[in-house]
Structures are given as structure tokens and as C-alpha cells.
Coordinates of C-alpha atoms and ligand atoms in Angstrom, one line a residue:
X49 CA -4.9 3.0 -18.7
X50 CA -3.8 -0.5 -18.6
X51 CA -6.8 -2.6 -19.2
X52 CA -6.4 -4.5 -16.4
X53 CA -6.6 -2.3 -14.1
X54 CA -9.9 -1.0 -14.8
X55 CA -11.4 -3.6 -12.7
X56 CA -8.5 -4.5 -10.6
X57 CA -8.7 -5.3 -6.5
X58 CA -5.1 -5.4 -4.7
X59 CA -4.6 -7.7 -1.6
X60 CA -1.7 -6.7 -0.1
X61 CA 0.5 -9.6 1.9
X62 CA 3.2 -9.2 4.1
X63 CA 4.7 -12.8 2.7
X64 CA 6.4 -13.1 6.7
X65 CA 3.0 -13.6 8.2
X66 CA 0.4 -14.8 5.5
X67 CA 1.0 -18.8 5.6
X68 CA 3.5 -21.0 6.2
X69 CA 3.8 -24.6 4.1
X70 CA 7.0 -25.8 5.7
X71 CA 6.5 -25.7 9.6
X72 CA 9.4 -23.4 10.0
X73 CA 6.8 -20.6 11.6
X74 CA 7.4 -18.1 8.8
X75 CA 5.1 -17.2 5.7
X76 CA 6.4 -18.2 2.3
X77 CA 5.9 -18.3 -1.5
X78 CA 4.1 -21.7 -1.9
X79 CA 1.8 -20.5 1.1
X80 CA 0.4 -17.3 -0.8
X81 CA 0.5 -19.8 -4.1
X82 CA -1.9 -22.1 -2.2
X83 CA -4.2 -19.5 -1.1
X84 CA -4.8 -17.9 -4.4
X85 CA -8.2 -19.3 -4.1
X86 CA -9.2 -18.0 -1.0
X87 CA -7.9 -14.4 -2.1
X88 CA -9.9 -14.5 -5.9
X89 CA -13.0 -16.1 -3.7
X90 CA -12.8 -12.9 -1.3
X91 CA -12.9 -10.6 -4.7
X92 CA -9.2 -9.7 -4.8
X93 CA -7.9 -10.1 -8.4
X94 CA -4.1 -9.0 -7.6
X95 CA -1.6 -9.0 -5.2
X96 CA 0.9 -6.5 -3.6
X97 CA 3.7 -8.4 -2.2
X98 CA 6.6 -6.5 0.6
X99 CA 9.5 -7.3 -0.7
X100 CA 10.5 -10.7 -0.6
X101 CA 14.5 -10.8 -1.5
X102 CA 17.4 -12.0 0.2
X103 CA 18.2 -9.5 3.0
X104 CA 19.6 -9.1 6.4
X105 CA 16.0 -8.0 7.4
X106 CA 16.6 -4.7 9.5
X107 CA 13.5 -3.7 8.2
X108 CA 11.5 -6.7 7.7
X109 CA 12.9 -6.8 3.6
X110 CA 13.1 -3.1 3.1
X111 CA 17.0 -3.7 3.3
X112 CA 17.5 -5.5 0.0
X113 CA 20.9 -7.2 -0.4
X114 CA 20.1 -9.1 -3.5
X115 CA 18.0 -7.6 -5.6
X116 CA 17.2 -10.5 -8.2
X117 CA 17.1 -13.3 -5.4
X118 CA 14.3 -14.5 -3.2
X119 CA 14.8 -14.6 0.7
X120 CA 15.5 -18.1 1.0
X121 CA 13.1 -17.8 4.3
X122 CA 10.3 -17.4 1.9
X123 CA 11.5 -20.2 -0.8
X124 CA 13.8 -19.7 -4.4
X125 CA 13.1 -17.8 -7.5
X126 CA 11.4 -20.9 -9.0
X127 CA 8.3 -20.8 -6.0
X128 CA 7.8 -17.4 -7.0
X129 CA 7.8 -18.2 -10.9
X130 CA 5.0 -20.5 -9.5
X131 CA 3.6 -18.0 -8.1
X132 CA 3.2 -15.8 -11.2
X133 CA 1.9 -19.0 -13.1
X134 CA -0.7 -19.9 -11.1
X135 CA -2.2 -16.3 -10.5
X136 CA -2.3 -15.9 -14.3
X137 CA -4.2 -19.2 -14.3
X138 CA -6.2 -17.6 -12.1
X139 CA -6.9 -14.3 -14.3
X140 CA -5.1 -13.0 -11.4
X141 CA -2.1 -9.9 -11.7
X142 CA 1.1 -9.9 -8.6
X143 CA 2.8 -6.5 -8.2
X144 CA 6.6 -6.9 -6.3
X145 CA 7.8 -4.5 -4.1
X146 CA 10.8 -2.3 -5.4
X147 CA 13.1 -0.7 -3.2
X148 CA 15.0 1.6 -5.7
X149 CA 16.2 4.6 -3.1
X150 CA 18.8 2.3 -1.1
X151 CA 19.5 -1.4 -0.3
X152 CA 21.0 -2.9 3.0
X153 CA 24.5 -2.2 3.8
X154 CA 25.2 -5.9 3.1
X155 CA 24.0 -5.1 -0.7
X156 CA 27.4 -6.6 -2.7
X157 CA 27.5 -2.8 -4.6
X158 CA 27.3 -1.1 -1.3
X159 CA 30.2 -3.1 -0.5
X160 CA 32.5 -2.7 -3.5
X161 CA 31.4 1.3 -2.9
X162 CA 32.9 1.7 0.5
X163 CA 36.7 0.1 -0.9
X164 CA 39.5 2.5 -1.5
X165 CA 40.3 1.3 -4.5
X166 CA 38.0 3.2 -7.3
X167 CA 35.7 0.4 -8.8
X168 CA 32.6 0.2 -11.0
X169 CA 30.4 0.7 -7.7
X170 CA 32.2 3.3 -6.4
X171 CA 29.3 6.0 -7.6
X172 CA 26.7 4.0 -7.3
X173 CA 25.7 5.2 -3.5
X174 CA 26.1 9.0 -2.3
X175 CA 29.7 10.1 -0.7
X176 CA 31.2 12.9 0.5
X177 CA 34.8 13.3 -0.4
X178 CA 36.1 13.2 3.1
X179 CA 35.7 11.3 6.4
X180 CA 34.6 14.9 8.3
X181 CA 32.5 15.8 5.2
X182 CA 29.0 15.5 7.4
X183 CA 26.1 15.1 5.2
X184 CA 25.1 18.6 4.2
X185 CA 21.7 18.0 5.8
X186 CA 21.2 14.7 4.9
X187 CA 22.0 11.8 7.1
X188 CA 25.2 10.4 6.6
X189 CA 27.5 7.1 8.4
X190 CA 31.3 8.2 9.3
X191 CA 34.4 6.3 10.5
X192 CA 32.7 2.7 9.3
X193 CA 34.3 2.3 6.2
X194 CA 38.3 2.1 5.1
X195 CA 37.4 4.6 2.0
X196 CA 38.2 8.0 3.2
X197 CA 34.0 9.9 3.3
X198 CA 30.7 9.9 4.2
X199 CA 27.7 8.1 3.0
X200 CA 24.4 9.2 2.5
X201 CA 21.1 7.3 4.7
X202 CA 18.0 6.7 3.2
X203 CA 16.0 5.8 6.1
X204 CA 17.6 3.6 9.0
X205 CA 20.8 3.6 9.2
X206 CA 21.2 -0.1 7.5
X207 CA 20.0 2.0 4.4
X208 CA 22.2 3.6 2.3
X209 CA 21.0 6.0 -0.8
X210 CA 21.8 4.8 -4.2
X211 CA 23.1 7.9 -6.5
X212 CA 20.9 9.4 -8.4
X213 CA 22.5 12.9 -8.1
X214 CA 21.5 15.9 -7.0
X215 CA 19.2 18.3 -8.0
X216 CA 20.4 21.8 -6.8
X217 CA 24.2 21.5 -6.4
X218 CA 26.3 23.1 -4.0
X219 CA 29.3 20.6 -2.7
X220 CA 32.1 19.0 -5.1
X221 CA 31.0 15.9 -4.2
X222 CA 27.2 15.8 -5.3
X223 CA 26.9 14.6 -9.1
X224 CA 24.1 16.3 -11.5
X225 CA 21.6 13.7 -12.5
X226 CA 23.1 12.9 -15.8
X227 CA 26.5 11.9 -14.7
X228 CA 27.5 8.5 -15.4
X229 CA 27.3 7.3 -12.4
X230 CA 23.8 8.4 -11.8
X231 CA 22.4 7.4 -14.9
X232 CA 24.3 3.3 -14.1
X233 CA 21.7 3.6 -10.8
X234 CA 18.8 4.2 -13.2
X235 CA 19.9 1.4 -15.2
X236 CA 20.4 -0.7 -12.7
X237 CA 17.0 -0.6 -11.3
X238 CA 15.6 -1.0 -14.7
X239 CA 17.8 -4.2 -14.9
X240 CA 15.9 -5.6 -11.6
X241 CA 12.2 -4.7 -12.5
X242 CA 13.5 -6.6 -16.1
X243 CA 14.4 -9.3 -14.4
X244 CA 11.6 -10.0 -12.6
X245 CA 9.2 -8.7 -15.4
X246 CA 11.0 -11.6 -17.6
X247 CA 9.6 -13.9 -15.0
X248 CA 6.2 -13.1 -15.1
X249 CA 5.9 -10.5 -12.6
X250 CA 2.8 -7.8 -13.8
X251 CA 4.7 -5.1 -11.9
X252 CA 6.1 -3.3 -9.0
X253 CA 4.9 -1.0 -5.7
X254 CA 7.7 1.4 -5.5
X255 CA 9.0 2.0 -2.1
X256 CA 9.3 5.7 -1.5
X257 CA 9.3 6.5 -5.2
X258 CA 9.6 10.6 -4.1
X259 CA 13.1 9.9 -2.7
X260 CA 15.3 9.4 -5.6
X261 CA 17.1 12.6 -6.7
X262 CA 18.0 14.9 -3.1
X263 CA 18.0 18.7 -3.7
X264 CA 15.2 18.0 -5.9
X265 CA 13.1 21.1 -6.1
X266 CA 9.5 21.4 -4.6
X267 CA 7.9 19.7 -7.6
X268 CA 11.0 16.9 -7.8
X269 CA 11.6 17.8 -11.6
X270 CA 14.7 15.0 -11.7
X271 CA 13.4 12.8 -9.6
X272 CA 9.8 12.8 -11.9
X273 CA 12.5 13.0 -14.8
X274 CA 13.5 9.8 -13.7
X275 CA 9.9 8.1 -13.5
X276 CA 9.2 9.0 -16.7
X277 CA 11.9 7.7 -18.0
X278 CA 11.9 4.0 -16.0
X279 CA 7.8 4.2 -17.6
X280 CA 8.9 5.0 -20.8
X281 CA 10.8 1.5 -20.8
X282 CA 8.2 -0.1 -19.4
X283 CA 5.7 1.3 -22.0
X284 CA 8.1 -0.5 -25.0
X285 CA 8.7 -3.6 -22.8
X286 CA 5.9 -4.6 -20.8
X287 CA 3.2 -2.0 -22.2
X288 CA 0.7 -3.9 -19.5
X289 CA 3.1 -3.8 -16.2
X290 CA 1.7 -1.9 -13.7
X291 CA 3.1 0.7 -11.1
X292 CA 2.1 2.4 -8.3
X293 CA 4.0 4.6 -5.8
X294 CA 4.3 5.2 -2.4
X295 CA 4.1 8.9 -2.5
X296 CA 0.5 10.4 -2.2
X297 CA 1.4 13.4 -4.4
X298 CA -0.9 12.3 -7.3
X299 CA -0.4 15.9 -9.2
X300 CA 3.7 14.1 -9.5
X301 CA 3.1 10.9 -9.4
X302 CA 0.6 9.9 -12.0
X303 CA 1.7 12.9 -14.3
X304 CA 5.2 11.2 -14.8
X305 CA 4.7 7.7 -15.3
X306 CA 3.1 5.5 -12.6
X307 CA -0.5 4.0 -13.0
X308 CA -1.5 4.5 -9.4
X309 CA -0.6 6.3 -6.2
X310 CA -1.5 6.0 -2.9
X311 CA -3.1 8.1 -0.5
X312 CA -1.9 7.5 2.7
X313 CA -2.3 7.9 5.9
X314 CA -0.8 10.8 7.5
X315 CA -2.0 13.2 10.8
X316 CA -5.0 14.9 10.2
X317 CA -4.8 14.4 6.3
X318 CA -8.0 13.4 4.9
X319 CA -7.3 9.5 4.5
X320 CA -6.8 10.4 8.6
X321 CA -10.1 11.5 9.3
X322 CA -12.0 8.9 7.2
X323 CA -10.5 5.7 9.4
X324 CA -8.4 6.8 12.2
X325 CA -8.0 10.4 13.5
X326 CA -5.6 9.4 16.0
X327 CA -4.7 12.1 18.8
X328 CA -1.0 12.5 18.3
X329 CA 1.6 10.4 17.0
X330 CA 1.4 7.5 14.9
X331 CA 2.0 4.9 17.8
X332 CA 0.0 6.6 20.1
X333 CA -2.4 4.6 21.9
X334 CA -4.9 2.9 19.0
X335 CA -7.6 2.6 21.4
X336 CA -8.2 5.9 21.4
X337 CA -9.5 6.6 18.6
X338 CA -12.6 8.3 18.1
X339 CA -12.5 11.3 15.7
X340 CA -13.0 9.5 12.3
X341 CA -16.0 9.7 10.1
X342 CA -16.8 6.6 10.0
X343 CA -16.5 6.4 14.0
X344 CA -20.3 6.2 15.2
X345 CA -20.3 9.1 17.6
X346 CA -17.3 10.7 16.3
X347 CA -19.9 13.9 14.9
X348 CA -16.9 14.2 12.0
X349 CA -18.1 15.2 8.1
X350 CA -17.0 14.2 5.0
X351 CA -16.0 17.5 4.2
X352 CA -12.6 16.4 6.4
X353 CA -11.9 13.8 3.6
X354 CA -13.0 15.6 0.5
X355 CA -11.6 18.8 1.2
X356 CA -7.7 16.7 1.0
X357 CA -9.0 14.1 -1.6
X358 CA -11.4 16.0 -4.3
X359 CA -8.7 18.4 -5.7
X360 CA -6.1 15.6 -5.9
X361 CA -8.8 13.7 -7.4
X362 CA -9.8 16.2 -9.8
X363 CA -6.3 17.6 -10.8
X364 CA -5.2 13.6 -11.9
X365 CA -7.9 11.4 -12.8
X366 CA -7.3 11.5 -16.2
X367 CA -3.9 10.7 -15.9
X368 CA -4.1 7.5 -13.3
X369 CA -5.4 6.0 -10.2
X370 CA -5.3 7.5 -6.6
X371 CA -6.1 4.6 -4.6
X372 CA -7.8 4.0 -1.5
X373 CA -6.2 1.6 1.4
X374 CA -7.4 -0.3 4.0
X375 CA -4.3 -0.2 6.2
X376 CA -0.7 -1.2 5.2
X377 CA 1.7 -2.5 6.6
X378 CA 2.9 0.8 8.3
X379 CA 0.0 1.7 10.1
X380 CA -1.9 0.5 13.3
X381 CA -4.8 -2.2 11.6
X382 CA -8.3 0.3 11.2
X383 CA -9.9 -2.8 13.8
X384 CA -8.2 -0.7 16.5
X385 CA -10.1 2.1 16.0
X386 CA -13.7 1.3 14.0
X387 CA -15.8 -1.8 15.1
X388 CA -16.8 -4.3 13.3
X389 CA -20.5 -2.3 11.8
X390 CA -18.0 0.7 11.6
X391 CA -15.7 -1.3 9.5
X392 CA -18.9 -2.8 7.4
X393 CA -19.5 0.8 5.9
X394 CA -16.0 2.3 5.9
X395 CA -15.0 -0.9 3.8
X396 CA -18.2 -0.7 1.0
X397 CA -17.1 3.3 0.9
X398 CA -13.1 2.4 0.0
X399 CA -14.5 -0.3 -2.9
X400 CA -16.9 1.7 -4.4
X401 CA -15.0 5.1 -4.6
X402 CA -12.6 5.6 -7.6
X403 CA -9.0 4.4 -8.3
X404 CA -7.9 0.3 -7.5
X405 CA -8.9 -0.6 -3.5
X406 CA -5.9 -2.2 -1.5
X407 CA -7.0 -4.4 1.3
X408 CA -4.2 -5.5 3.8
X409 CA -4.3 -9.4 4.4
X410 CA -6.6 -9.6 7.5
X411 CA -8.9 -6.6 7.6
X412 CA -11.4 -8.9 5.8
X413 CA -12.2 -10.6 9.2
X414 CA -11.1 -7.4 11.4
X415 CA -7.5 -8.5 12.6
X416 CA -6.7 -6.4 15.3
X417 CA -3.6 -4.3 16.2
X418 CA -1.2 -6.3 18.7
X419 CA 0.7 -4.8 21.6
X420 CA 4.4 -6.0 20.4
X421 CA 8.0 -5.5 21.4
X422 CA 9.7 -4.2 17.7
X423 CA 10.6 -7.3 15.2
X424 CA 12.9 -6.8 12.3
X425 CA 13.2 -2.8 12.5
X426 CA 8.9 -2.7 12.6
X427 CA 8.3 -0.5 16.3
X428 CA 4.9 0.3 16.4
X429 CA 4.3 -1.2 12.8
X430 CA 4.8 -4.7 14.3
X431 CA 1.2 -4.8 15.6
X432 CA -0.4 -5.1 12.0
X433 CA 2.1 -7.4 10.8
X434 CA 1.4 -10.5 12.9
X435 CA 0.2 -14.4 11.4
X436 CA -3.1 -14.3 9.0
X437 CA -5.6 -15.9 11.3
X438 CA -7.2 -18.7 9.1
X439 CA -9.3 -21.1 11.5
X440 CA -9.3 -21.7 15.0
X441 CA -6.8 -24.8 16.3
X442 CA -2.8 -24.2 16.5
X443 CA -1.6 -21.1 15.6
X444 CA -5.1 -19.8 14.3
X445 CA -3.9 -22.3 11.5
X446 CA -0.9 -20.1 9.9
X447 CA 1.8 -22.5 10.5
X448 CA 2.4 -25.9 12.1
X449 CA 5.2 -25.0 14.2
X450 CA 5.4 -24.6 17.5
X451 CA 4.0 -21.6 19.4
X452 CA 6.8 -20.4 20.7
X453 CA 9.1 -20.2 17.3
X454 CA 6.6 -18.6 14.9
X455 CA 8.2 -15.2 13.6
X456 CA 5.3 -13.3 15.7
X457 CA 2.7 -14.5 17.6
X458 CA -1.2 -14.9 16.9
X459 CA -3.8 -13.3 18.5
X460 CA -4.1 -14.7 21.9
X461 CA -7.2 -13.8 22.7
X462 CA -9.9 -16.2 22.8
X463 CA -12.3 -14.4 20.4
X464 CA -9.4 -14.1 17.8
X465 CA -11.2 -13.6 14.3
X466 CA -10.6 -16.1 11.8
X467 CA -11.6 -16.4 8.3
X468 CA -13.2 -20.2 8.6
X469 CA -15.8 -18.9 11.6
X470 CA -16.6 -15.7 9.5
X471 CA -16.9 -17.9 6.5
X472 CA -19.8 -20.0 8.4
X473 CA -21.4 -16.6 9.8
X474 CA -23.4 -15.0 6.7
X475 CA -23.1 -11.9 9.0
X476 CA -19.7 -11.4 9.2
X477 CA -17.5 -9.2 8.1
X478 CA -15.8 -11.9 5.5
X479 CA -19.3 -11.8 3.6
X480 CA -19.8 -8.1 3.9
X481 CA -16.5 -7.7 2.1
X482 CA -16.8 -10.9 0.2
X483 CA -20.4 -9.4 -1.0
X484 CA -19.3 -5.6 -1.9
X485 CA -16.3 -6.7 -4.2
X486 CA -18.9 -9.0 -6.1
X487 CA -21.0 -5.8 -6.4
X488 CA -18.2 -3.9 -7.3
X489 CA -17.0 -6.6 -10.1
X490 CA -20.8 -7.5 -11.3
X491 CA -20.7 -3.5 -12.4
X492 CA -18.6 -1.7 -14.6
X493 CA -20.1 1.5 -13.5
X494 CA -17.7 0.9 -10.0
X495 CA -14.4 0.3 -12.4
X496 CA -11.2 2.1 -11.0
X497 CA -11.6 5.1 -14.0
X498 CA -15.5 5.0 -14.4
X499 CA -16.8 8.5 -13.5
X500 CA -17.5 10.1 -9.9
X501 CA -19.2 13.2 -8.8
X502 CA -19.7 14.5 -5.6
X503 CA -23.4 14.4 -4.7
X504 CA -24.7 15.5 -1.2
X505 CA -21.5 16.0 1.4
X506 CA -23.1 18.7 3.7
X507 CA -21.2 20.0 6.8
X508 CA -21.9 17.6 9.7
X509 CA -24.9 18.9 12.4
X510 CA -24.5 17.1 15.3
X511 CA -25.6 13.2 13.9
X512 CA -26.4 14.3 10.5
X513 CA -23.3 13.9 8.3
X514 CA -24.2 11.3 5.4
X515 CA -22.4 11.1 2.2
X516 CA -24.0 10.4 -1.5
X517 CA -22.0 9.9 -4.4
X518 CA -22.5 9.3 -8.3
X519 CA -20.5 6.5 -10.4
X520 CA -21.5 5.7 -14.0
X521 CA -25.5 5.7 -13.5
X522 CA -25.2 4.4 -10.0
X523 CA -25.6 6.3 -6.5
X524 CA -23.7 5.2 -3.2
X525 CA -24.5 6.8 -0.3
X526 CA -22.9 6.2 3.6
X527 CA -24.7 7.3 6.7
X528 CA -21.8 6.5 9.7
X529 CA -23.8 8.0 12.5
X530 CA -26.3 6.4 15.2
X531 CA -28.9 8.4 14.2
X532 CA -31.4 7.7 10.6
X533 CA -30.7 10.3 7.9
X534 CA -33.0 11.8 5.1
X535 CA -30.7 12.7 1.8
X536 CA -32.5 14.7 -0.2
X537 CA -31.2 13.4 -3.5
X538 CA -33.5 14.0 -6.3
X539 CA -33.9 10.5 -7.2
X540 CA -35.6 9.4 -10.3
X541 CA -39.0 7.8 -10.1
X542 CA -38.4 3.8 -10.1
X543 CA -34.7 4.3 -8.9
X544 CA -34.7 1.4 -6.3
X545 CA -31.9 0.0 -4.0
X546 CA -29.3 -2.8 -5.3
X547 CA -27.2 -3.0 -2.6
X548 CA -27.2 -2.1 1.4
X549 CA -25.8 -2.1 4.4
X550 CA -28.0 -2.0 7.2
X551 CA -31.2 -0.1 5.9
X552 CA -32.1 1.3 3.5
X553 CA -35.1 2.9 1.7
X554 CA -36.1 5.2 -1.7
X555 CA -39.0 7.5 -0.2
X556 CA -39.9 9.8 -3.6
X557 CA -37.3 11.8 -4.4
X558 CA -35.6 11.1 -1.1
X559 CA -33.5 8.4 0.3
X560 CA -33.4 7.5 4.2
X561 CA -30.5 5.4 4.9
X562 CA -30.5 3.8 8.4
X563 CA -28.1 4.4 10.9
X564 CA -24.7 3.1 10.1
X565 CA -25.5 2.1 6.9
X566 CA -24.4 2.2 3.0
X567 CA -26.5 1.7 -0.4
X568 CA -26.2 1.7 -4.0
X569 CA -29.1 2.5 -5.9
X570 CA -29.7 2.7 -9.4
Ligands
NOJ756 C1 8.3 2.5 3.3 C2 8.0 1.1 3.6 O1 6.6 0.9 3.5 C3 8.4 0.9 5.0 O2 7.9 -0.3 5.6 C4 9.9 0.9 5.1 O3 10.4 0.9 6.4 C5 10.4 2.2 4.4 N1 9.7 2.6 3.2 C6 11.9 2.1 4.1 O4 12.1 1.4 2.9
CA757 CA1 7.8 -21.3 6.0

């Protein structure tokens, strides 16, 4: 485990909407550089960055069309190279985000690719050998390009797969992983993450790290072959760069070569019914919500979180870090579903359970999920991308531009969170958050890898549904409901609370924690 991310908390920015220095009404590089101080003051020691290379920006940076160049919307190479300094003045660690299954269809090498002419790049993306070819099952473009096939999609259609081969084969056309033209994407990629490495970078989040190799097999043997492989350089380069994937398969992700993984959010999965339990799809309505634990009347147990997260837990905490999110920037922001006391104790149970804690630029004051039209390929996902909200004044105090040409638009509403009012208020949310990550740091027993054990999850009864967990020599325990709840724990004589949310109180062997409320005792 790579020391520093024993006691490691991620702040993830979305570098479009975090804080603009030049009054052009987008986030850039020397405004996340300037607010290093606000982010190691909140607790957060390291940074997740969405990509921030040139691009056409069909979706928001996820389209990369130069992989070793900054957007110049966000600033040049150099500002991030400041970037990196100052953080590591800072003790602080800044992960990039790689996109290694496609790039944009403006990427130089997807250009070369689609010529006639056979060239060094031809490979380098997945195409059928004719113009009717389809895609066996994949998504594939026809009739764009002069060169006489199909190409392979990624995700949107501005995304075309890179070639790592195929796994099962069963058309000419698919390459086995360790054809030359496959292995040149591997190296390739490893070229990039060197580049930026050389730089100062401490590491990458790997954009849908499972989708590398297609026809893999259910347990993606090639595509894990790959990982390995990419870690293995890593390992002899940069033994302390860092990588985490977005993949939530922990059992594949951390046994071949990444640090961390994430567990995400997915319908009715267990990350689902601790802080949102939507009805439906994804962009259904956020407001009605309702269903998740941490929801006050919701009546939901732990049991719908552990039964998803334990075994993943158990099966791969030797190997690496299955971290716990606060939202991303895919998913409607958790303020349009908890309040702000339901946010209180759903945020001290995310930064004191194991793996590294990610909190998405915002959620610290409760930034709430906008009604949007889509902006640069987001949809529903635009609504938890829009300005940080720093103090009240123009533009909640993100950019000095006017209104009208920021890239989205603040909050309008008049009781718009912002991070200088819940500075002021020692009852905010700011300090709730600002006061469990100093917990959390003041106490290795809380580190990313220090033990956990399951103490008292019992089946929910109507209002009774608390939650009591072990790490190191401490206890935590969560009671989300309206209601007071005894947990008969066992405790130790002179085992006194250190910590707590609402109330909380050590009554012999018992502990009675008050309705939505959290303690650590020890
Ligand atoms: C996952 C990213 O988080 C998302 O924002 C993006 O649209 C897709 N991958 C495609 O790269
Ligand atoms: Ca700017």
C-alpha cells in the first residue's frame, strides 16, 4: 500500500466549474492552484481532477484530442506543473484523469487511422474490414470516413475505441491482445501517464478502466492482463503513483494493479440505498427521493448496504482500497435527496468507514442539483456540475464575468449555500465536514487500511435501524432515524464518547445515540 494513501482524503474538481482567475466565466488551473488552501483547510489532502486536455468537449473532456496538452480553456502545461508544485508544498497528492478506452474523433491518431493509405495509426482504433461490416454487437460509425470499414464506439458516438484486441475471437478483423498493434495502444497510454508522471503528477483516475479489451471473458482476464501490466511499470517508475478505477468490481480491480476502486452508484446497489434510492432511472426526478438509509423516515437498514459492500470488502481489503464517494460528477448531488442533518451523518459514516473518502467540490456546503438544459454532452449530469459557490456577491464569487457568459449558471436561488456563510456558522455543514476529517486525520485508527468489523447492523424495525462499527480500538456508530436508539454494544467500563453528531451518550454497557446522530467512542 502506497504510504500515502493510508491517510489520504480526495477532493474531486470538475476544473470547468471550480474557480475562475481570468474573468472568462470558466474554471482553470491557477483557480484550483489558489484554492489549495481552502481544500487542505476543509481536510482534503489530494485532488481528483476530470480531465483537463485539449478537446472538442462533447463530453465535457472525456473526448481527449491531445493527450499530453492542457485545454487551453483551463491554462498550459506550465499552470498545471504549478499545480503539482504547490500541492507538494502543501504535503498535498493530485490524481489526473486518464481516458485510455477512446479519445475524440478529432484525436490526430484517430485521424491518420481513418486514411486509406496503411500508416503507423492505422491499428490503433478497432475496424472492421469493410464499409457493411456492422459492429458485431458493438457500436460502430459507417460511411464517415474515405478508408473502406467500420469503427468501433466507446461511448458517444464522438468516442472511438483504441485497439486493445479482442478477447474471444470470431471475425478476421478483431486482433488477439498481443498483436502489434494492440500492444502500440498499451504503450501508448503508458507514454501519456509518463508524461504527466515526469511532471509531477502522483497519479491517474482511470476512466472506465473495465473497457479495454472487448470479448473479454466474465472475469476480463486481458483486459486485467493489461492493468497489471501498466502497474507493473508504474511499480519500477513511480513506485508511489497512485491509481484508482472506475469500475466497482474490487475482486478485478484491486487484484490486478490499481490502488483503489470505486463503488458507485448504481440502481438499487448498496452505495444506492445508503444516499439515494431513487425510483427509476438515473435522471428521474431527484426530489423524490426517500428510500435511502440515511433518509430520516425512509425505515431502510444497513443490511441494504452491507449485504453489496461486506463481501467486496472482505474478498479485497488486503489487496487495495474500495472507496466510498460523496457524489461525482455523474450523479444527481446527494443535497437533492438527504437534508442538510441527513447529510451531517451520511458524511461522518463515508469518512470514517474504510478505503480513501472522495468528496465532490461542493457537497461540503450541500450544493444542490440544478434543473439544466445538457452542456457539453452532460444531460442529466449537468445539474451537479454547475460554478463552486464560494461567497455571496456576483456569481456566488466563482468568476468575475458576466452572468450571462459563465459556462453554467449559479444557483439562483436566494438561499444559495456558500462556503464564506457556512464558514461564519459553527453549525454548518462546512464545520461538520471540516470537524470529522480532523477527527479522521488526528487518528490513525480511521486510516484508509486500518481494520473494520461489522458490530451491530440489525434488520430495521420500523425506526430502529442504527449501525455500530469497529476501527482499530475505536467504535462509530450512526442512528439515521427520528426516533432515539439503545445499541446494545458491550462497551467497556470508562469507554467514553470522542466525537458526535447530535447526541450522544455511554449508559453501562449500552450506548443511546440520539436521533439522527453519529459517535465515535473509544
Ligand atoms: C465515465 C465518466 O465519468 C463520464 O463522465 C464519461 O462521460 C464517460 N466515462 C465516458 O468517458
Ligand atoms: Ca478562466
Amino acid at each position: 500500500m502506497k504510504q500515502w494513501l493510508k491517510d489520504a482524503v480526495f477532493y474531486e474538481i470538475y476544473p470547468q466549474s471550480f474557480c475562475d482567475t481570468n474573468g472568462d466565466g470558466i474554471g482553470d488551473l491557477p483557480g484550483i492552484t489558489s484554492k489549495l488552501d481552502y481544500i487542505k483547510g476543509l481536510g482534503c489532502n489530494a485532488l481528483w481532477i476530470n480531465p483537463c486536455f485539449d478537446s472538442p468537449f462533447k463530453d465535457a473532456g472525456y473526448d481527449v484530442r491531445d493527450y499530453k496538452k492542457v485545454a487551453p480553456r483551463y491554462g498550459t502545461n506550465e499552470d498545471l506543473a504549478q499545480l503539482f508544485r504547490t500541492a507538494h508544498e502543501k504535503g498535498m497528492h493530485v490524481l489526473l484523469d486518464l481516458v485510455p478506452g477512446h479519445t475524440s474523433e478529432e484525436h490526430p491518431w484517430f485521424k491518420a487511422s481513418s486514411q486509406v493509405e496503411k500508416n503507423e495509426y492505422s491499428g490503433r482504433y478497432i475496424w472492421t474490414d469493410h464499409c457493411f461490416a456492422g459492429g458485431d454487437g458493438m457500436p460502430f460509425i459507417g460511411g464517415e470516413t474515405d478508408r473502406n470499414g467500420t469503427y468501433i464506439l466507446n461511448f458517444f458516438k464522438c468516442q472511438p475505441a483504441l485497439n486493445y484486441g479482442y478477447g474471444k475471437i470470431h471475425e478476421s478483423w478483431q486482433q488477439p491482445t498481443d498483436a502489434p498493434d494492440c500492444r502500440a495502444t498499451v504503450e501508448a497510454i503508458k507514454d501519456v501517464m509518463r508524461f504527466w508522471l515526469a511532471m509531477g503528477c502522483d497519479g491517474f483516475r482511470v476512466d472506465m478502466a473495465f473497457s479495454l479489451v472487448k470479448n473479454d471473458t466474465h472475469h476480463k482476464k486481458y483486459t486485467c492482463a493489461i492493468w497489471r501490466d501498466i502497474a507493473a511499470m508504474l511499480q519500477e517508475e513511480y513506485p508511489q503513483a497512485a491509481l484508482i478505477s472506475e469500475w466497482n468490481a474490487p475482486r478485478l480491480a484491486l487484484k490486478n494493479g490499481f490502488d483503489m476502486d470505486f463503488m458507485l452508484s448504481g440502481t438499487h446497489n448498496g452505495y444506492d440505498w445508503l444516499m439515494r434510492a431513487y425510483d427509476g432511472t438515473m435522471d428521474s426526478n431527484p426530489h423524490n427521493i426517500g428510500k435511502a438509509y440515511f433518509c430520516k423516515d425512509s425505515g431502510t437498514g444497513i443490511d441494504k448496504f452491507l449485504d453489496d459492500w461486506l463481501p467486496s470488502y472482505k474478498a479485497t481489503h488486503k489487496d487495495g482500497l474500495y472507496c466510498l464517494i460523496t457524489c461525482n460528477h455523474d450523479t444527481i448531488r446527494p443535497a437533492a435527496g438527504l437534508t442538510t442533518d441527513e447529510l451531517r451523518i451520511a458524511y461522518a459514516m463515508l469518512f470514517t468507514m474504510p478505503g480513501a473518502p472522495f468528496l465532490y467540490y461542493g457537497d461540503e456546503i450541500g450544493m444542490r442539483y440544478q434543473k439544466l438544459p445538457t452542456k457539453e454532452g452532460g444531460y442529466f449530469r449537468t445539474g451537479s456540475r454547475t460554478p463552486m459557490q464560494w461567497a455571496p456577491g456576483k456569481n456566488l464569487g466563482f468568476s468575475d464575468a458576466a452572468p450571462e457568459s459563465l459556462y453554467l449558471p449559479v444557483d439562483p436561488s436566494a438561499d444559495a449555500p456558500t462556503v464564506a456563510q457556512q464558514q461564519e456558522d459553527p453549525n454548518s455543514l462546512w464545520h461538520t465536514v471540516q470537524s470529522i476529517l480532523a477527527f479522521r486525520h488526528a487518528h490513525r485508527d480511521l486510516d484508509s487500511d486500518a481494520p473494520f468489523k461489522v458490530l451491530f447492523a440489525p434488520k430495521a424495525k420500523g425506526d430502529y435501524r442504527p449501525f455500530a462499527w469497529r476501527r482499530g480500538k475505536l467504535i462509530c456508530a450512526v442512528n439515521p432515524a427520528g426516533a432515539q436508539a439503545e445499541l446494545p454494544l458491550k462497551l467497556k467500563e470508562g469507554t467514553r464518547t470522542l466525537f458526535v453528531i447530535g447526541s450522544a451518550e455511554v449508559r453501562g454497557e449500552d450506548l443511546i445515540l440520539g436521533d439522527q446522530s453519529f459517535a465515535v467512542l473509544g
